[in-house]
Amino acid sequence: MTMQKTPRTKAQITPRPDAARPAGPALEFGDAWTYAPAPEARDHVKLKSRYDLFVDGRWQPAKKYFPTISPSTEEKLAEVAEASPEDVDRAVSAARRAYERVWSKMKPGERGKYIYRIARRIQEKSRELAVVESLDGGKPIKESRDVDVPISAAHFFYYAGWADKLAYAFPGAGARPLGVAGQVIPWNFPLLMAAWKIAPALACGNTVVLKPAETTPLTALLLAQICEEIDLPPGVVNIVTGAGATGSALVSHPGVDKVAFTGSTAVGKRIQQALAGTSKRLTLELGGKAANIVFADAALDQAVEGIISGIFFNQGHVCCAGSRLLVEESVHDLVVKKLRDRMMTLRVGDPLDKNTDVGAINSRMQLDKIKELVAAGEREGAERFSTPCALPQKGFWFSPTIFTGVTLSHRIAREESFGPVLSILTFRTPEEAIEKANNTFYGLSAGIWTDKGAKLFWLASRLKAGVVWGNTYNKFDPTSPFGGYKESGFGREGGRAGLAPYLEIDG
Ligand code: NAP
Ligand code: MG
């Protein structure tokens, strides 16, 4: 059958007036296509006004509650229980009972079925989860909908498959669960980090007490509801909300056999000190200051997309964000121009709008940290460019920002801003690129952009980073291990390697 092409009318071919671009060298803000508002509905989301602790398969009250707000509007979304050390103790005891009486005795294939059910239920509730993630954390709905929620489900699916195949994961060695895992996660990928922690722990036969971050507890609580809905045996997953003190009580509880922490390097170090001398197993996923290295021979327009998604994706609230751009000197000016043009088209605003590229900063505290580091960049002599977008009056916002003229001694080149702030440095040779990329306390991730495959692999093997992306950036998959070197932590999550931290492996 031949397809007949419908002739296009003049009206279809003529660009809309708001799509017209000026002839000048650089775009002005607002020259890009404008979009009508396209807010995702939230009336299908039924948040409770108050959330208790999910302990032993039941919702248990706490003595104190704290509000969780939407960082884009400062609207209070719900009250959430603040777990005391006694609450944490109850949760750990429930996890121990469930481990000894039920979960470690269950046939691995049966454990796998429960984990598959969690995965499927996440898919069924994906719209609700995505909206709540964007409401509570401020990230654009297109990210929570297309990245966080699907990859969270994929993680449960992936590890469900391992539950009855552990003997094949480590051939010839016996693999046994550790017991109770105490897990503490940050606010930048609340549901996804919960999935990264809970899925492998359960697949390996452990039970879990998880503490989400104070500013983003809601999707972890929806995950607790999912555990209830799929009839997960009581005590296998316990969710204790609270602030740093709750996390501290959890990791130092003597009934915890394994601690898994994702968060800042400072807190990670404190946890490592607290656990020294105990028999607890520990994995730490900490901060990063990734180099995104662009060679002159790269496909520069693609590289610019990768740079943009690497740092402005999720407002730069990404531990593996490409926050240092290392660009070959000969193309520096061209890359910066392309980058500025592309930044002009980024839409900053309502996280629930489907067109939004950059949402709200997660909290006032985080906004203050970003502002302080940016002010230091200006004081130290780097040249700042921020998109001149109109930011909403309420909530916490920061315009996408780049700094040129940055050297390695600048604080903005060394410290994690954890915001939409990019520092641009140059290099002349691949050796200099490696030297500069590795000149950091961190070692979580890096990116390389070149059209020469051999150069890419040569460089990748010399970068001290847990993940190196080639001609792409910020791509995640449950089958591939993730983790850092140096002050970015130790241990791997994801893939077969992600099973080992939850197992006692003989031989
Ligand atoms: P954070 O302050 O270290 O908090 C992380 C978690 O630890 C939160 O749940 C926090 O509770 C809790 N916590 C705070 N003090 C604690 C203590 N003394 N003992 C036990 N738990 C404690 O980090 P953040 O500022 O929320 O998150 C941003 C950091 O996480 C960045 O540095 C980023 O690079 C890192 N990160 C790393 C990865 C990775 O995979 N490597 C992934 C995501 C984020 P509260 O929320 O109540 O303070
Ligand atoms: Mg919140």
JSON list of C-alpha atoms in Angstrom, two decimals, residues 279-434:
[
{"chain": "A", "resi": 279, "resn": "SER", "atom": "CA", "xyz": [30.47, -5.67, 62.99]},
{"chain": "A", "resi": 280, "resn": "LYS", "atom": "CA", "xyz": [27.95, -3.76, 60.88]},
{"chain": "A", "resi": 281, "resn": "ARG", "atom": "CA", "xyz": [28.43, -3.76, 57.14]},
{"chain": "A", "resi": 282, "resn": "LEU", "atom": "CA", "xyz": [28.40, -0.35, 55.48]},
{"chain": "A", "resi": 283, "resn": "THR", "atom": "CA", "xyz": [27.99, 1.12, 52.01]},
{"chain": "A", "resi": 284, "resn": "LEU", "atom": "CA", "xyz": [28.17, 4.84, 51.36]},
{"chain": "A", "resi": 285, "resn": "GLU", "atom": "CA", "xyz": [27.00, 6.69, 48.26]},
{"chain": "A", "resi": 286, "resn": "LEU", "atom": "CA", "xyz": [28.12, 10.28, 48.74]},
{"chain": "A", "resi": 287, "resn": "GLY", "atom": "CA", "xyz": [28.73, 13.49, 46.84]},
{"chain": "A", "resi": 288, "resn": "GLY", "atom": "CA", "xyz": [30.44, 14.20, 43.54]},
{"chain": "A", "resi": 289, "resn": "LYS", "atom": "CA", "xyz": [32.00, 16.90, 41.39]},
{"chain": "A", "resi": 290, "resn": "ALA", "atom": "CA", "xyz": [31.90, 15.29, 37.99]},
{"chain": "A", "resi": 291, "resn": "ALA", "atom": "CA", "xyz": [33.88, 16.47, 34.99]},
{"chain": "A", "resi": 292, "resn": "ASN", "atom": "CA", "xyz": [32.04, 16.53, 31.68]},
{"chain": "A", "resi": 293, "resn": "ILE", "atom": "CA", "xyz": [34.88, 16.58, 29.11]},
{"chain": "A", "resi": 294, "resn": "VAL", "atom": "CA", "xyz": [34.18, 17.95, 25.63]},
{"chain": "A", "resi": 295, "resn": "PHE", "atom": "CA", "xyz": [36.75, 17.55, 22.85]},
{"chain": "A", "resi": 296, "resn": "ALA", "atom": "CA", "xyz": [36.81, 19.74, 19.75]},
{"chain": "A", "resi": 297, "resn": "ASP", "atom": "CA", "xyz": [36.04, 16.71, 17.57]},
{"chain": "A", "resi": 298, "resn": "ALA", "atom": "CA", "xyz": [32.76, 15.95, 19.39]},
{"chain": "A", "resi": 299, "resn": "ALA", "atom": "CA", "xyz": [29.31, 16.45, 17.93]},
{"chain": "A", "resi": 300, "resn": "LEU", "atom": "CA", "xyz": [28.98, 19.77, 19.72]},
{"chain": "A", "resi": 301, "resn": "ASP", "atom": "CA", "xyz": [25.22, 20.20, 19.53]},
{"chain": "A", "resi": 302, "resn": "GLN", "atom": "CA", "xyz": [24.74, 16.78, 21.08]},
{"chain": "A", "resi": 303, "resn": "ALA", "atom": "CA", "xyz": [27.38, 17.59, 23.67]},
{"chain": "A", "resi": 304, "resn": "VAL", "atom": "CA", "xyz": [25.53, 20.79, 24.57]},
{"chain": "A", "resi": 305, "resn": "GLU", "atom": "CA", "xyz": [22.35, 18.76, 25.15]},
{"chain": "A", "resi": 306, "resn": "GLY", "atom": "CA", "xyz": [24.35, 16.42, 27.37]},
{"chain": "A", "resi": 307, "resn": "ILE", "atom": "CA", "xyz": [25.88, 19.30, 29.30]},
{"chain": "A", "resi": 308, "resn": "ILE", "atom": "CA", "xyz": [22.42, 20.85, 29.79]},
{"chain": "A", "resi": 309, "resn": "SER", "atom": "CA", "xyz": [20.84, 17.61, 30.98]},
{"chain": "A", "resi": 310, "resn": "GLY", "atom": "CA", "xyz": [23.94, 16.82, 33.05]},
{"chain": "A", "resi": 311, "resn": "ILE", "atom": "CA", "xyz": [23.66, 19.95, 35.19]},
{"chain": "A", "resi": 312, "resn": "PHE", "atom": "CA", "xyz": [20.20, 21.47, 34.84]},
{"chain": "A", "resi": 313, "resn": "PHE", "atom": "CA", "xyz": [18.36, 18.14, 34.95]},
{"chain": "A", "resi": 314, "resn": "ASN", "atom": "CA", "xyz": [16.63, 17.94, 38.33]},
{"chain": "A", "resi": 315, "resn": "GLN", "atom": "CA", "xyz": [17.87, 21.47, 39.18]},
{"chain": "A", "resi": 316, "resn": "GLY", "atom": "CA", "xyz": [21.39, 20.08, 39.54]},
{"chain": "A", "resi": 317, "resn": "HIS", "atom": "CA", "xyz": [20.22, 18.09, 42.57]},
{"chain": "A", "resi": 318, "resn": "VAL", "atom": "CA", "xyz": [22.12, 15.10, 41.28]},
{"chain": "A", "resi": 319, "resn": "CYS", "atom": "CA", "xyz": [25.15, 13.59, 42.99]},
{"chain": "A", "resi": 320, "resn": "CYS", "atom": "CA", "xyz": [26.60, 12.66, 39.59]},
{"chain": "A", "resi": 321, "resn": "ALA", "atom": "CA", "xyz": [25.74, 16.04, 37.98]},
{"chain": "A", "resi": 322, "resn": "GLY", "atom": "CA", "xyz": [28.29, 17.18, 35.41]},
{"chain": "A", "resi": 323, "resn": "SER", "atom": "CA", "xyz": [29.00, 20.32, 37.41]},
{"chain": "A", "resi": 324, "resn": "ARG", "atom": "CA", "xyz": [32.48, 20.93, 35.92]},
{"chain": "A", "resi": 325, "resn": "LEU", "atom": "CA", "xyz": [32.62, 21.35, 32.17]},
{"chain": "A", "resi": 326, "resn": "LEU", "atom": "CA", "xyz": [36.11, 20.74, 30.78]},
{"chain": "A", "resi": 327, "resn": "VAL", "atom": "CA", "xyz": [36.10, 22.00, 27.22]},
{"chain": "A", "resi": 328, "resn": "GLU", "atom": "CA", "xyz": [38.95, 21.88, 24.70]},
{"chain": "A", "resi": 329, "resn": "GLU", "atom": "CA", "xyz": [40.28, 25.41, 24.44]},
{"chain": "A", "resi": 330, "resn": "SER", "atom": "CA", "xyz": [39.85, 25.73, 20.66]},
{"chain": "A", "resi": 331, "resn": "VAL", "atom": "CA", "xyz": [36.06, 25.29, 20.90]},
{"chain": "A", "resi": 332, "resn": "HIS", "atom": "CA", "xyz": [35.50, 27.04, 24.23]},
{"chain": "A", "resi": 333, "resn": "ASP", "atom": "CA", "xyz": [33.86, 30.18, 22.81]},
{"chain": "A", "resi": 334, "resn": "LEU", "atom": "CA", "xyz": [31.67, 28.21, 20.40]},
{"chain": "A", "resi": 335, "resn": "VAL", "atom": "CA", "xyz": [30.52, 25.78, 23.11]},
{"chain": "A", "resi": 336, "resn": "VAL", "atom": "CA", "xyz": [29.77, 28.60, 25.56]},
{"chain": "A", "resi": 337, "resn": "LYS", "atom": "CA", "xyz": [27.73, 30.42, 22.90]},
{"chain": "A", "resi": 338, "resn": "LYS", "atom": "CA", "xyz": [25.74, 27.29, 22.06]},
{"chain": "A", "resi": 339, "resn": "LEU", "atom": "CA", "xyz": [25.24, 26.61, 25.74]},
{"chain": "A", "resi": 340, "resn": "ARG", "atom": "CA", "xyz": [23.96, 30.12, 26.45]},
{"chain": "A", "resi": 341, "resn": "ASP", "atom": "CA", "xyz": [21.59, 29.91, 23.49]},
{"chain": "A", "resi": 342, "resn": "ARG", "atom": "CA", "xyz": [20.24, 26.59, 24.72]},
{"chain": "A", "resi": 343, "resn": "MET", "atom": "CA", "xyz": [19.92, 27.88, 28.28]},
{"chain": "A", "resi": 344, "resn": "MET", "atom": "CA", "xyz": [17.70, 30.67, 26.95]},
{"chain": "A", "resi": 345, "resn": "THR", "atom": "CA", "xyz": [15.15, 28.06, 25.89]},
{"chain": "A", "resi": 346, "resn": "LEU", "atom": "CA", "xyz": [14.96, 26.32, 29.28]},
{"chain": "A", "resi": 347, "resn": "ARG", "atom": "CA", "xyz": [11.62, 26.75, 30.98]},
{"chain": "A", "resi": 348, "resn": "VAL", "atom": "CA", "xyz": [11.90, 27.28, 34.72]},
{"chain": "A", "resi": 349, "resn": "GLY", "atom": "CA", "xyz": [8.73, 27.08, 36.80]},
{"chain": "A", "resi": 350, "resn": "ASP", "atom": "CA", "xyz": [5.79, 25.00, 38.00]},
{"chain": "A", "resi": 351, "resn": "PRO", "atom": "CA", "xyz": [7.06, 21.42, 38.51]},
{"chain": "A", "resi": 352, "resn": "LEU", "atom": "CA", "xyz": [3.63, 20.08, 37.62]},
{"chain": "A", "resi": 353, "resn": "ASP", "atom": "CA", "xyz": [3.66, 21.73, 34.18]},
{"chain": "A", "resi": 354, "resn": "LYS", "atom": "CA", "xyz": [4.57, 19.15, 31.54]},
{"chain": "A", "resi": 355, "resn": "ASN", "atom": "CA", "xyz": [6.69, 21.71, 29.67]},
{"chain": "A", "resi": 356, "resn": "THR", "atom": "CA", "xyz": [8.85, 22.65, 32.63]},
{"chain": "A", "resi": 357, "resn": "ASP", "atom": "CA", "xyz": [12.55, 21.83, 32.27]},
{"chain": "A", "resi": 358, "resn": "VAL", "atom": "CA", "xyz": [13.84, 23.18, 35.58]},
{"chain": "A", "resi": 359, "resn": "GLY", "atom": "CA", "xyz": [11.71, 22.99, 38.71]},
{"chain": "A", "resi": 360, "resn": "ALA", "atom": "CA", "xyz": [12.05, 24.33, 42.24]},
{"chain": "A", "resi": 361, "resn": "ILE", "atom": "CA", "xyz": [15.07, 24.05, 44.52]},
{"chain": "A", "resi": 362, "resn": "ASN", "atom": "CA", "xyz": [14.26, 21.42, 47.13]},
{"chain": "A", "resi": 363, "resn": "SER", "atom": "CA", "xyz": [14.38, 23.59, 50.25]},
{"chain": "A", "resi": 364, "resn": "ARG", "atom": "CA", "xyz": [15.23, 27.06, 51.47]},
{"chain": "A", "resi": 365, "resn": "MET", "atom": "CA", "xyz": [18.33, 25.64, 53.12]},
{"chain": "A", "resi": 366, "resn": "GLN", "atom": "CA", "xyz": [19.56, 24.20, 49.82]},
{"chain": "A", "resi": 367, "resn": "LEU", "atom": "CA", "xyz": [18.79, 27.48, 48.04]},
{"chain": "A", "resi": 368, "resn": "ASP", "atom": "CA", "xyz": [20.87, 29.38, 50.59]},
{"chain": "A", "resi": 369, "resn": "LYS", "atom": "CA", "xyz": [23.77, 26.95, 50.06]},
{"chain": "A", "resi": 370, "resn": "ILE", "atom": "CA", "xyz": [23.63, 27.46, 46.29]},
{"chain": "A", "resi": 371, "resn": "LYS", "atom": "CA", "xyz": [23.48, 31.24, 46.65]},
{"chain": "A", "resi": 372, "resn": "GLU", "atom": "CA", "xyz": [26.46, 31.24, 49.01]},
{"chain": "A", "resi": 373, "resn": "LEU", "atom": "CA", "xyz": [28.61, 29.21, 46.62]},
{"chain": "A", "resi": 374, "resn": "VAL", "atom": "CA", "xyz": [27.59, 31.32, 43.60]},
{"chain": "A", "resi": 375, "resn": "ALA", "atom": "CA", "xyz": [28.47, 34.51, 45.51]},
{"chain": "A", "resi": 376, "resn": "ALA", "atom": "CA", "xyz": [31.88, 32.96, 46.24]},
{"chain": "A", "resi": 377, "resn": "GLY", "atom": "CA", "xyz": [32.32, 32.27, 42.50]},
{"chain": "A", "resi": 378, "resn": "GLU", "atom": "CA", "xyz": [31.66, 35.93, 41.71]},
{"chain": "A", "resi": 379, "resn": "ARG", "atom": "CA", "xyz": [33.96, 37.12, 44.51]},
{"chain": "A", "resi": 380, "resn": "GLU", "atom": "CA", "xyz": [36.74, 34.87, 43.29]},
{"chain": "A", "resi": 381, "resn": "GLY", "atom": "CA", "xyz": [36.60, 36.48, 39.85]},
{"chain": "A", "resi": 382, "resn": "ALA", "atom": "CA", "xyz": [34.75, 33.97, 37.65]},
{"chain": "A", "resi": 383, "resn": "GLU", "atom": "CA", "xyz": [32.28, 35.40, 35.15]},
{"chain": "A", "resi": 384, "resn": "ARG", "atom": "CA", "xyz": [28.66, 34.54, 35.83]},
{"chain": "A", "resi": 385, "resn": "PHE", "atom": "CA", "xyz": [25.81, 34.17, 33.39]},
{"chain": "A", "resi": 386, "resn": "SER", "atom": "CA", "xyz": [22.32, 33.30, 34.67]},
{"chain": "A", "resi": 387, "resn": "THR", "atom": "CA", "xyz": [19.27, 33.09, 32.43]},
{"chain": "A", "resi": 388, "resn": "PRO", "atom": "CA", "xyz": [17.16, 36.20, 33.03]},
{"chain": "A", "resi": 389, "resn": "CYS", "atom": "CA", "xyz": [13.95, 34.29, 33.62]},
{"chain": "A", "resi": 390, "resn": "ALA", "atom": "CA", "xyz": [11.15, 35.60, 35.78]},
{"chain": "A", "resi": 391, "resn": "LEU", "atom": "CA", "xyz": [11.06, 33.40, 38.85]},
{"chain": "A", "resi": 392, "resn": "PRO", "atom": "CA", "xyz": [7.85, 32.78, 40.81]},
{"chain": "A", "resi": 393, "resn": "GLN", "atom": "CA", "xyz": [7.36, 34.93, 43.91]},
{"chain": "A", "resi": 394, "resn": "LYS", "atom": "CA", "xyz": [6.71, 32.03, 46.27]},
{"chain": "A", "resi": 395, "resn": "GLY", "atom": "CA", "xyz": [8.86, 28.97, 46.68]},
{"chain": "A", "resi": 396, "resn": "PHE", "atom": "CA", "xyz": [12.58, 28.35, 46.21]},
{"chain": "A", "resi": 397, "resn": "TRP", "atom": "CA", "xyz": [14.08, 29.06, 42.78]},
{"chain": "A", "resi": 398, "resn": "PHE", "atom": "CA", "xyz": [17.43, 29.52, 41.13]},
{"chain": "A", "resi": 399, "resn": "SER", "atom": "CA", "xyz": [18.03, 30.37, 37.45]},
{"chain": "A", "resi": 400, "resn": "PRO", "atom": "CA", "xyz": [20.29, 28.10, 35.41]},
{"chain": "A", "resi": 401, "resn": "THR", "atom": "CA", "xyz": [23.77, 29.55, 35.82]},
{"chain": "A", "resi": 402, "resn": "ILE", "atom": "CA", "xyz": [27.19, 29.09, 34.24]},
{"chain": "A", "resi": 403, "resn": "PHE", "atom": "CA", "xyz": [30.56, 30.43, 35.23]},
{"chain": "A", "resi": 404, "resn": "THR", "atom": "CA", "xyz": [33.38, 30.98, 32.73]},
{"chain": "A", "resi": 405, "resn": "GLY", "atom": "CA", "xyz": [36.97, 31.83, 33.55]},
{"chain": "A", "resi": 406, "resn": "VAL", "atom": "CA", "xyz": [37.01, 29.25, 36.31]},
{"chain": "A", "resi": 407, "resn": "THR", "atom": "CA", "xyz": [40.24, 27.72, 37.60]},
{"chain": "A", "resi": 408, "resn": "LEU", "atom": "CA", "xyz": [40.73, 24.64, 39.75]},
{"chain": "A", "resi": 409, "resn": "SER", "atom": "CA", "xyz": [41.37, 26.77, 42.80]},
{"chain": "A", "resi": 410, "resn": "HIS", "atom": "CA", "xyz": [37.91, 28.35, 42.71]},
{"chain": "A", "resi": 411, "resn": "ARG", "atom": "CA", "xyz": [35.46, 26.99, 45.25]},
{"chain": "A", "resi": 412, "resn": "ILE", "atom": "CA", "xyz": [32.86, 26.56, 42.48]},
{"chain": "A", "resi": 413, "resn": "ALA", "atom": "CA", "xyz": [35.29, 24.15, 40.78]},
{"chain": "A", "resi": 414, "resn": "ARG", "atom": "CA", "xyz": [35.89, 22.13, 43.93]},
{"chain": "A", "resi": 415, "resn": "GLU", "atom": "CA", "xyz": [32.72, 22.08, 46.01]},
{"chain": "A", "resi": 416, "resn": "GLU", "atom": "CA", "xyz": [29.45, 20.46, 45.21]},
{"chain": "A", "resi": 417, "resn": "SER", "atom": "CA", "xyz": [26.81, 23.16, 44.61]},
{"chain": "A", "resi": 418, "resn": "PHE", "atom": "CA", "xyz": [24.03, 20.59, 44.24]},
{"chain": "A", "resi": 419, "resn": "GLY", "atom": "CA", "xyz": [22.19, 23.21, 42.21]},
{"chain": "A", "resi": 420, "resn": "PRO", "atom": "CA", "xyz": [21.83, 24.34, 38.57]},
{"chain": "A", "resi": 421, "resn": "VAL", "atom": "CA", "xyz": [25.33, 25.84, 38.48]},
{"chain": "A", "resi": 422, "resn": "LEU", "atom": "CA", "xyz": [28.01, 24.89, 35.96]},
{"chain": "A", "resi": 423, "resn": "SER", "atom": "CA", "xyz": [31.70, 25.80, 36.16]},
{"chain": "A", "resi": 424, "resn": "ILE", "atom": "CA", "xyz": [33.55, 25.91, 32.84]},
{"chain": "A", "resi": 425, "resn": "LEU", "atom": "CA", "xyz": [37.28, 25.19, 32.59]},
{"chain": "A", "resi": 426, "resn": "THR", "atom": "CA", "xyz": [39.46, 24.55, 29.54]},
{"chain": "A", "resi": 427, "resn": "PHE", "atom": "CA", "xyz": [42.17, 22.07, 28.55]},
{"chain": "A", "resi": 428, "resn": "ARG", "atom": "CA", "xyz": [44.54, 21.68, 25.62]},
{"chain": "A", "resi": 429, "resn": "THR", "atom": "CA", "xyz": [45.56, 18.01, 25.65]},
{"chain": "A", "resi": 430, "resn": "PRO", "atom": "CA", "xyz": [43.85, 14.77, 26.74]},
{"chain": "A", "resi": 431, "resn": "GLU", "atom": "CA", "xyz": [46.48, 14.43, 29.49]},
{"chain": "A", "resi": 432, "resn": "GLU", "atom": "CA", "xyz": [45.55, 17.84, 30.86]},
{"chain": "A", "resi": 433, "resn": "ALA", "atom": "CA", "xyz": [41.87, 16.87, 30.74]},
{"chain": "A", "resi": 434, "resn": "ILE", "atom": "CA", "xyz": [42.59, 13.76, 32.84]}
]
